[in-house]
Amino acid sequence: MRSDMMLRHVSSLTPGAVSLRHSTTVASSSNASGSLMRSSQAGRSLQQKFYENRILDRYTSQEPKKVTLRQLVLFGRQLTEDKLIASANYVRSELPVRLAHRISDFQYLPYIAGTNPHLQMVYDLYWRAFDEFRKFPVVKTLDDNRRFCDNVKKNLLEHSQVIPQLGMGVAECAELVAPEEIDRFMGQMLISRISRRTLGEQHLVLSEQFDDDLRAHLGLRPEESFAQLGRAPRGFATQRIGIVRADCSVAQVVH
């Protein structure tokens, strides 16, 4: 095993994990930063942290599967139950991979930057979301999908303040981290956040539109239970395509 990988395993899963590239920073700041570690993860055993990083490595070894706007449009049209469930399982398997890569970015920050409370909060949110999505069972039915959507909604809400927290954390660490390192870190964080939220929100809206159209198709009143929508009738499909505006005019938006 490479020396840098061994160092990352033995270090903790908190964003204070030591980077080989920043060993001099660690040596000069470990005493000052030790008192700042307030995460609940800080008290875990090295064996548990090693195990958790082994789990993380299984996901960081995978590359995110890219999806284009054209693919979102083509997939969303003529949306059937099977396609909706396939969408749920794609999002379910894709989000932990993307989150794992961002958690890894946190781990390679200099130790003193990783102990910043704002960055620590974002790290903890990412780890909790990663753990929830990787453990969510395969979606097989419409009811499974509704439970999955509830989980996605919860995470989107919990992560709504990530940008301000990242901004404050980076500002407070400006003198501790090289500017190019901050730019790289923030660029990856923001681009990944946009892509993750696009995937999550697209699936949520597709699911809501599918249920709404199915309810209308079956003639159900608003107060009638979704339990009656256990499975869509054979051949049922909806034409709506989630958050995508197929008639969007870029010129009009710019003006």
mmCIF file of C-alpha atoms in Angstrom:
data_model
loop_
_atom_site.group_PDB
_atom_site.id
_atom_site.type_symbol
_atom_site.label_atom_id
_atom_site.label_comp_id
_atom_site.label_asym_id
_atom_site.label_seq_id
_atom_site.Cartn_x
_atom_site.Cartn_y
_atom_site.Cartn_z
ATOM 1 C CA MET A 1 0.000 0.000 0.000
ATOM 2 C CA ARG A 2 1.362 3.450 -0.875
ATOM 3 C CA SER A 3 2.663 5.477 2.056
ATOM 4 C CA ASP A 4 0.174 8.304 1.459
ATOM 5 C CA MET A 5 -2.734 5.858 1.397
ATOM 6 C CA MET A 6 -1.525 4.233 4.641
ATOM 7 C CA LEU A 7 -1.314 7.642 6.257
ATOM 8 C CA ARG A 8 -4.856 8.464 5.181
ATOM 9 C CA HIS A 9 -6.151 5.154 6.594
ATOM 10 C CA VAL A 10 -4.489 5.558 9.985
ATOM 11 C CA SER A 11 -5.669 9.160 10.268
ATOM 12 C CA SER A 12 -9.286 9.857 11.137
ATOM 13 C CA LEU A 13 -12.305 10.256 8.954
ATOM 14 C CA THR A 14 -12.717 13.816 10.179
ATOM 15 C CA PRO A 15 -11.576 16.577 7.834
ATOM 16 C CA GLY A 16 -8.616 16.997 10.134
ATOM 17 C CA ALA A 17 -7.090 13.912 8.524
ATOM 18 C CA VAL A 18 -3.411 14.459 7.813
ATOM 19 C CA SER A 19 -2.230 14.934 4.248
ATOM 20 C CA LEU A 20 1.308 13.857 3.404
ATOM 21 C CA ARG A 21 1.631 17.011 1.316
ATOM 22 C CA HIS A 22 0.933 19.119 4.436
ATOM 23 C CA SER A 23 3.039 17.259 7.000
ATOM 24 C CA THR A 24 4.905 20.427 7.997
ATOM 25 C CA THR A 25 1.605 22.178 8.692
ATOM 26 C CA VAL A 26 0.553 19.285 10.921
ATOM 27 C CA ALA A 27 3.784 19.386 12.906
ATOM 28 C CA SER A 28 3.440 23.080 13.712
ATOM 29 C CA SER A 29 -0.286 23.163 14.417
ATOM 30 C CA SER A 30 -1.291 19.865 16.034
ATOM 31 C CA ASN A 31 -1.167 21.195 19.602
ATOM 32 C CA ALA A 32 -3.163 24.334 18.814
ATOM 33 C CA SER A 33 -5.796 22.533 16.799
ATOM 34 C CA GLY A 34 -6.263 19.553 19.092
ATOM 35 C CA SER A 35 -8.538 21.489 21.401
ATOM 36 C CA LEU A 36 -10.777 22.460 18.489
ATOM 37 C CA MET A 37 -11.790 18.892 17.669
ATOM 38 C CA ARG A 38 -15.355 18.684 18.855
ATOM 39 C CA SER A 39 -16.882 16.231 16.398
ATOM 40 C CA SER A 40 -18.576 13.168 17.833
ATOM 41 C CA GLN A 41 -16.347 11.168 15.484
ATOM 42 C CA ALA A 42 -13.196 12.286 17.311
ATOM 43 C CA GLY A 43 -13.640 9.711 20.083
ATOM 44 C CA ARG A 44 -13.872 6.703 17.824
ATOM 45 C CA SER A 45 -11.178 4.042 17.850
ATOM 46 C CA LEU A 46 -8.491 3.923 15.172
ATOM 47 C CA GLN A 47 -9.801 0.506 14.158
ATOM 48 C CA GLN A 48 -13.241 1.942 13.451
ATOM 49 C CA LYS A 49 -11.805 4.869 11.517
ATOM 50 C CA PHE A 50 -9.672 2.482 9.479
ATOM 51 C CA TYR A 51 -12.752 0.388 8.677
ATOM 52 C CA GLU A 52 -14.743 3.475 7.660
ATOM 53 C CA ASN A 53 -11.994 4.663 5.352
ATOM 54 C CA ARG A 54 -11.901 1.228 3.766
ATOM 55 C CA ILE A 55 -15.607 1.672 3.002
ATOM 56 C CA LEU A 56 -14.965 5.146 1.621
ATOM 57 C CA ASP A 57 -12.179 3.854 -0.638
ATOM 58 C CA ARG A 58 -14.578 1.428 -2.318
ATOM 59 C CA TYR A 59 -16.605 4.430 -3.497
ATOM 60 C CA THR A 60 -13.755 6.814 -4.319
ATOM 61 C CA SER A 61 -12.332 4.109 -6.591
ATOM 62 C CA GLN A 62 -15.442 4.564 -8.776
ATOM 63 C CA GLU A 63 -15.853 7.459 -11.179
ATOM 64 C CA PRO A 64 -19.191 9.329 -11.201
ATOM 65 C CA LYS A 65 -21.394 8.449 -14.168
ATOM 66 C CA LYS A 66 -21.923 11.670 -16.061
ATOM 67 C CA VAL A 67 -25.369 12.596 -17.325
ATOM 68 C CA THR A 68 -26.207 15.325 -19.840
ATOM 69 C CA LEU A 69 -29.218 17.619 -20.080
ATOM 70 C CA ARG A 70 -30.192 15.809 -23.282
ATOM 71 C CA GLN A 71 -30.214 12.494 -21.411
ATOM 72 C CA LEU A 72 -32.410 13.984 -18.677
ATOM 73 C CA VAL A 73 -34.901 15.196 -21.291
ATOM 74 C CA LEU A 74 -34.990 11.940 -23.260
ATOM 75 C CA PHE A 75 -35.311 9.852 -20.108
ATOM 76 C CA GLY A 76 -38.067 12.009 -18.614
ATOM 77 C CA ARG A 77 -40.332 11.823 -21.632
ATOM 78 C CA GLN A 78 -42.696 8.851 -21.753
ATOM 79 C CA LEU A 79 -41.887 8.150 -18.080
ATOM 80 C CA THR A 80 -43.118 4.718 -17.004
ATOM 81 C CA GLU A 81 -43.002 3.028 -13.627
ATOM 82 C CA ASP A 82 -39.994 0.929 -14.637
ATOM 83 C CA LYS A 83 -38.108 4.008 -15.800
ATOM 84 C CA LEU A 84 -38.951 5.874 -12.581
ATOM 85 C CA ILE A 85 -37.624 3.002 -10.473
ATOM 86 C CA ALA A 86 -34.508 2.837 -12.658
ATOM 87 C CA SER A 87 -34.032 6.568 -12.039
ATOM 88 C CA ALA A 88 -34.327 6.046 -8.277
ATOM 89 C CA ASN A 89 -31.684 3.322 -8.288
ATOM 90 C CA TYR A 90 -29.355 5.402 -10.452
ATOM 91 C CA VAL A 91 -29.583 8.307 -8.004
ATOM 92 C CA ARG A 92 -29.313 5.912 -5.035
ATOM 93 C CA SER A 93 -26.052 4.433 -6.363
ATOM 94 C CA GLU A 94 -24.612 7.665 -7.789
ATOM 95 C CA LEU A 95 -24.950 10.015 -4.806
ATOM 96 C CA PRO A 96 -22.686 8.044 -2.425
ATOM 97 C CA VAL A 97 -19.956 7.898 -5.088
ATOM 98 C CA ARG A 98 -20.039 11.669 -5.590
ATOM 99 C CA LEU A 99 -20.209 12.337 -1.859
ATOM 100 C CA ALA A 100 -17.279 9.990 -1.203
ATOM 101 C CA HIS A 101 -15.042 11.994 -3.542
ATOM 102 C CA ARG A 102 -15.900 15.222 -1.715
ATOM 103 C CA ILE A 103 -15.299 13.606 1.687
ATOM 104 C CA SER A 104 -11.886 12.563 0.386
ATOM 105 C CA ASP A 105 -11.175 16.195 -0.583
ATOM 106 C CA PHE A 106 -11.890 17.220 3.009
ATOM 107 C CA GLN A 107 -9.482 14.589 4.301
ATOM 108 C CA TYR A 108 -6.616 16.049 2.277
ATOM 109 C CA LEU A 109 -7.018 19.547 3.685
ATOM 110 C CA PRO A 110 -4.277 20.657 6.076
ATOM 111 C CA TYR A 111 -5.076 19.485 9.581
ATOM 112 C CA ILE A 112 -5.623 22.962 11.038
ATOM 113 C CA ALA A 113 -8.104 23.849 8.268
ATOM 114 C CA GLY A 114 -9.969 20.600 8.816
ATOM 115 C CA THR A 115 -10.654 21.485 12.436
ATOM 116 C CA ASN A 116 -12.506 24.672 11.466
ATOM 117 C CA PRO A 117 -16.052 24.314 12.924
ATOM 118 C CA HIS A 118 -17.779 25.457 9.703
ATOM 119 C CA LEU A 119 -15.872 22.972 7.537
ATOM 120 C CA GLN A 120 -16.357 20.319 10.230
ATOM 121 C CA MET A 121 -20.132 20.825 10.068
ATOM 122 C CA VAL A 122 -20.185 20.402 6.276
ATOM 123 C CA TYR A 123 -17.957 17.344 6.518
ATOM 124 C CA ASP A 124 -20.269 15.718 9.055
ATOM 125 C CA LEU A 125 -23.294 16.433 6.837
ATOM 126 C CA TYR A 126 -21.566 14.839 3.844
ATOM 127 C CA TRP A 127 -20.512 11.783 5.815
ATOM 128 C CA ARG A 128 -24.011 11.245 7.236
ATOM 129 C CA ALA A 129 -25.588 11.598 3.765
ATOM 130 C CA PHE A 130 -22.996 9.230 2.270
ATOM 131 C CA ASP A 131 -23.745 6.634 4.944
ATOM 132 C CA GLU A 132 -27.529 6.930 4.505
ATOM 133 C CA PHE A 133 -27.508 6.644 0.714
ATOM 134 C CA ARG A 134 -25.048 3.747 0.560
ATOM 135 C CA LYS A 135 -27.203 1.778 3.026
ATOM 136 C CA PHE A 136 -30.547 2.513 1.360
ATOM 137 C CA PRO A 137 -31.967 -0.738 -0.078
ATOM 138 C CA VAL A 138 -32.646 -1.266 -3.767
ATOM 139 C CA VAL A 139 -35.826 0.479 -4.917
ATOM 140 C CA LYS A 140 -38.280 -2.065 -6.340
ATOM 141 C CA THR A 141 -41.741 -0.505 -6.054
ATOM 142 C CA LEU A 142 -43.453 2.885 -6.186
ATOM 143 C CA ASP A 143 -43.789 2.769 -2.419
ATOM 144 C CA ASP A 144 -40.026 2.131 -2.088
ATOM 145 C CA ASN A 145 -39.476 5.122 -4.338
ATOM 146 C CA ARG A 146 -41.626 7.380 -2.151
ATOM 147 C CA ARG A 147 -39.542 6.416 0.890
ATOM 148 C CA PHE A 148 -36.377 7.081 -1.098
ATOM 149 C CA CYS A 149 -37.725 10.485 -2.152
ATOM 150 C CA ASP A 150 -38.402 11.335 1.497
ATOM 151 C CA ASN A 151 -34.740 10.589 2.221
ATOM 152 C CA VAL A 152 -33.572 12.771 -0.687
ATOM 153 C CA LYS A 153 -35.805 15.654 0.441
ATOM 154 C CA LYS A 154 -34.462 15.416 3.977
ATOM 155 C CA ASN A 155 -30.874 15.573 2.759
ATOM 156 C CA LEU A 156 -31.513 18.475 0.393
ATOM 157 C CA LEU A 157 -33.023 20.416 3.278
ATOM 158 C CA GLU A 158 -30.197 19.554 5.674
ATOM 159 C CA HIS A 159 -27.621 20.674 3.095
ATOM 160 C CA SER A 160 -29.323 23.985 2.289
ATOM 161 C CA GLN A 161 -26.771 25.962 4.350
ATOM 162 C CA VAL A 162 -23.672 24.222 3.003
ATOM 163 C CA ILE A 163 -22.572 27.141 0.793
ATOM 164 C CA PRO A 164 -22.562 29.779 3.587
ATOM 165 C CA GLN A 165 -20.799 27.336 5.917
ATOM 166 C CA LEU A 166 -18.148 26.525 3.297
ATOM 167 C CA GLY A 167 -17.694 30.234 2.603
ATOM 168 C CA MET A 168 -17.171 31.091 6.254
ATOM 169 C CA GLY A 169 -14.863 28.139 6.796
ATOM 170 C CA VAL A 170 -12.683 28.954 3.796
ATOM 171 C CA ALA A 171 -12.542 32.651 4.753
ATOM 172 C CA GLU A 172 -11.332 31.773 8.238
ATOM 173 C CA CYS A 173 -8.673 29.456 6.807
ATOM 174 C CA ALA A 174 -7.452 31.866 4.118
ATOM 175 C CA GLU A 175 -4.094 32.377 5.831
ATOM 176 C CA LEU A 176 -3.608 28.678 6.501
ATOM 177 C CA VAL A 177 -4.084 27.245 3.010
ATOM 178 C CA ALA A 178 -2.495 28.262 -0.292
ATOM 179 C CA PRO A 179 -4.908 30.241 -2.548
ATOM 180 C CA GLU A 180 -4.657 27.713 -5.382
ATOM 181 C CA GLU A 181 -5.543 24.913 -2.957
ATOM 182 C CA ILE A 182 -8.615 26.833 -1.760
ATOM 183 C CA ASP A 183 -9.680 27.489 -5.372
ATOM 184 C CA ARG A 184 -9.329 23.814 -6.280
ATOM 185 C CA PHE A 185 -11.201 22.667 -3.174
ATOM 186 C CA MET A 186 -14.087 25.137 -3.584
ATOM 187 C CA GLY A 187 -14.361 24.557 -7.329
ATOM 188 C CA GLN A 188 -14.795 20.814 -6.845
ATOM 189 C CA MET A 189 -17.220 21.322 -3.962
ATOM 190 C CA LEU A 190 -19.487 23.707 -5.881
ATOM 191 C CA ILE A 191 -19.531 21.803 -9.184
ATOM 192 C CA SER A 192 -20.237 18.526 -7.410
ATOM 193 C CA ARG A 193 -22.977 20.150 -5.325
ATOM 194 C CA ILE A 194 -24.743 21.454 -8.449
ATOM 195 C CA SER A 195 -24.629 18.037 -10.112
ATOM 196 C CA ARG A 196 -25.831 16.174 -6.999
ATOM 197 C CA ARG A 197 -28.724 18.556 -6.404
ATOM 198 C CA THR A 198 -29.685 18.391 -10.079
ATOM 199 C CA LEU A 199 -29.857 14.589 -9.926
ATOM 200 C CA GLY A 200 -31.791 14.606 -6.654
ATOM 201 C CA GLU A 201 -34.235 17.366 -7.576
ATOM 202 C CA GLN A 202 -34.853 15.933 -11.040
ATOM 203 C CA HIS A 203 -35.807 12.570 -9.566
ATOM 204 C CA LEU A 204 -37.995 14.172 -6.892
ATOM 205 C CA VAL A 205 -39.949 16.223 -9.421
ATOM 206 C CA LEU A 206 -40.263 13.287 -11.822
ATOM 207 C CA SER A 207 -41.673 11.202 -8.964
ATOM 208 C CA GLU A 208 -44.137 13.925 -7.924
ATOM 209 C CA GLN A 209 -45.302 14.452 -11.489
ATOM 210 C CA PHE A 210 -45.671 10.717 -12.045
ATOM 211 C CA ASP A 211 -47.772 10.313 -8.880
ATOM 212 C CA ASP A 212 -49.894 13.377 -9.736
ATOM 213 C CA ASP A 213 -50.597 12.152 -13.256
ATOM 214 C CA LEU A 214 -51.256 8.618 -12.032
ATOM 215 C CA ARG A 215 -53.666 9.938 -9.409
ATOM 216 C CA ALA A 216 -55.504 11.910 -12.085
ATOM 217 C CA HIS A 217 -55.496 8.892 -14.420
ATOM 218 C CA LEU A 218 -57.094 6.723 -11.714
ATOM 219 C CA GLY A 219 -59.557 9.451 -10.712
ATOM 220 C CA LEU A 220 -58.363 9.575 -7.097
ATOM 221 C CA ARG A 221 -59.330 12.525 -4.934
ATOM 222 C CA PRO A 222 -56.518 14.430 -3.126
ATOM 223 C CA GLU A 223 -57.445 12.910 0.229
ATOM 224 C CA GLU A 224 -57.378 9.316 -1.050
ATOM 225 C CA SER A 225 -54.414 7.209 0.035
ATOM 226 C CA PHE A 226 -51.340 6.674 -2.102
ATOM 227 C CA ALA A 227 -51.548 3.032 -1.032
ATOM 228 C CA GLN A 228 -53.912 2.626 -3.984
ATOM 229 C CA LEU A 229 -51.036 3.624 -6.266
ATOM 230 C CA GLY A 230 -48.958 0.555 -5.509
ATOM 231 C CA ARG A 231 -48.431 -0.096 -9.195
ATOM 232 C CA ALA A 232 -49.228 1.906 -12.295
ATOM 233 C CA PRO A 233 -51.636 0.411 -14.841
ATOM 234 C CA ARG A 234 -49.958 -1.303 -17.753
ATOM 235 C CA GLY A 235 -49.005 1.214 -20.426
ATOM 236 C CA PHE A 236 -49.377 4.275 -18.206
ATOM 237 C CA ALA A 237 -46.798 7.021 -18.874
ATOM 238 C CA THR A 238 -46.431 10.751 -18.247
ATOM 239 C CA GLN A 239 -44.989 13.320 -20.660
ATOM 240 C CA ARG A 240 -43.550 15.719 -18.083
ATOM 241 C CA ILE A 241 -39.770 15.909 -17.686
ATOM 242 C CA GLY A 242 -39.058 17.065 -14.136
ATOM 243 C CA ILE A 243 -37.128 20.282 -13.530
ATOM 244 C CA VAL A 244 -36.102 20.585 -17.179
ATOM 245 C CA ARG A 245 -37.728 23.422 -19.125
ATOM 246 C CA ALA A 246 -37.728 22.132 -22.690
ATOM 247 C CA ASP A 247 -39.006 25.515 -23.918
ATOM 248 C CA CYS A 248 -36.309 27.507 -22.088
ATOM 249 C CA SER A 249 -34.885 30.440 -24.052
ATOM 250 C CA VAL A 250 -31.324 31.164 -23.010
ATOM 251 C CA ALA A 251 -31.469 34.620 -24.603
ATOM 252 C CA GLN A 252 -34.611 35.486 -22.665
ATOM 253 C CA VAL A 253 -33.049 34.336 -19.385
ATOM 254 C CA VAL A 254 -29.886 36.388 -20.033
ATOM 255 C CA HIS A 255 -31.905 39.504 -20.887
#
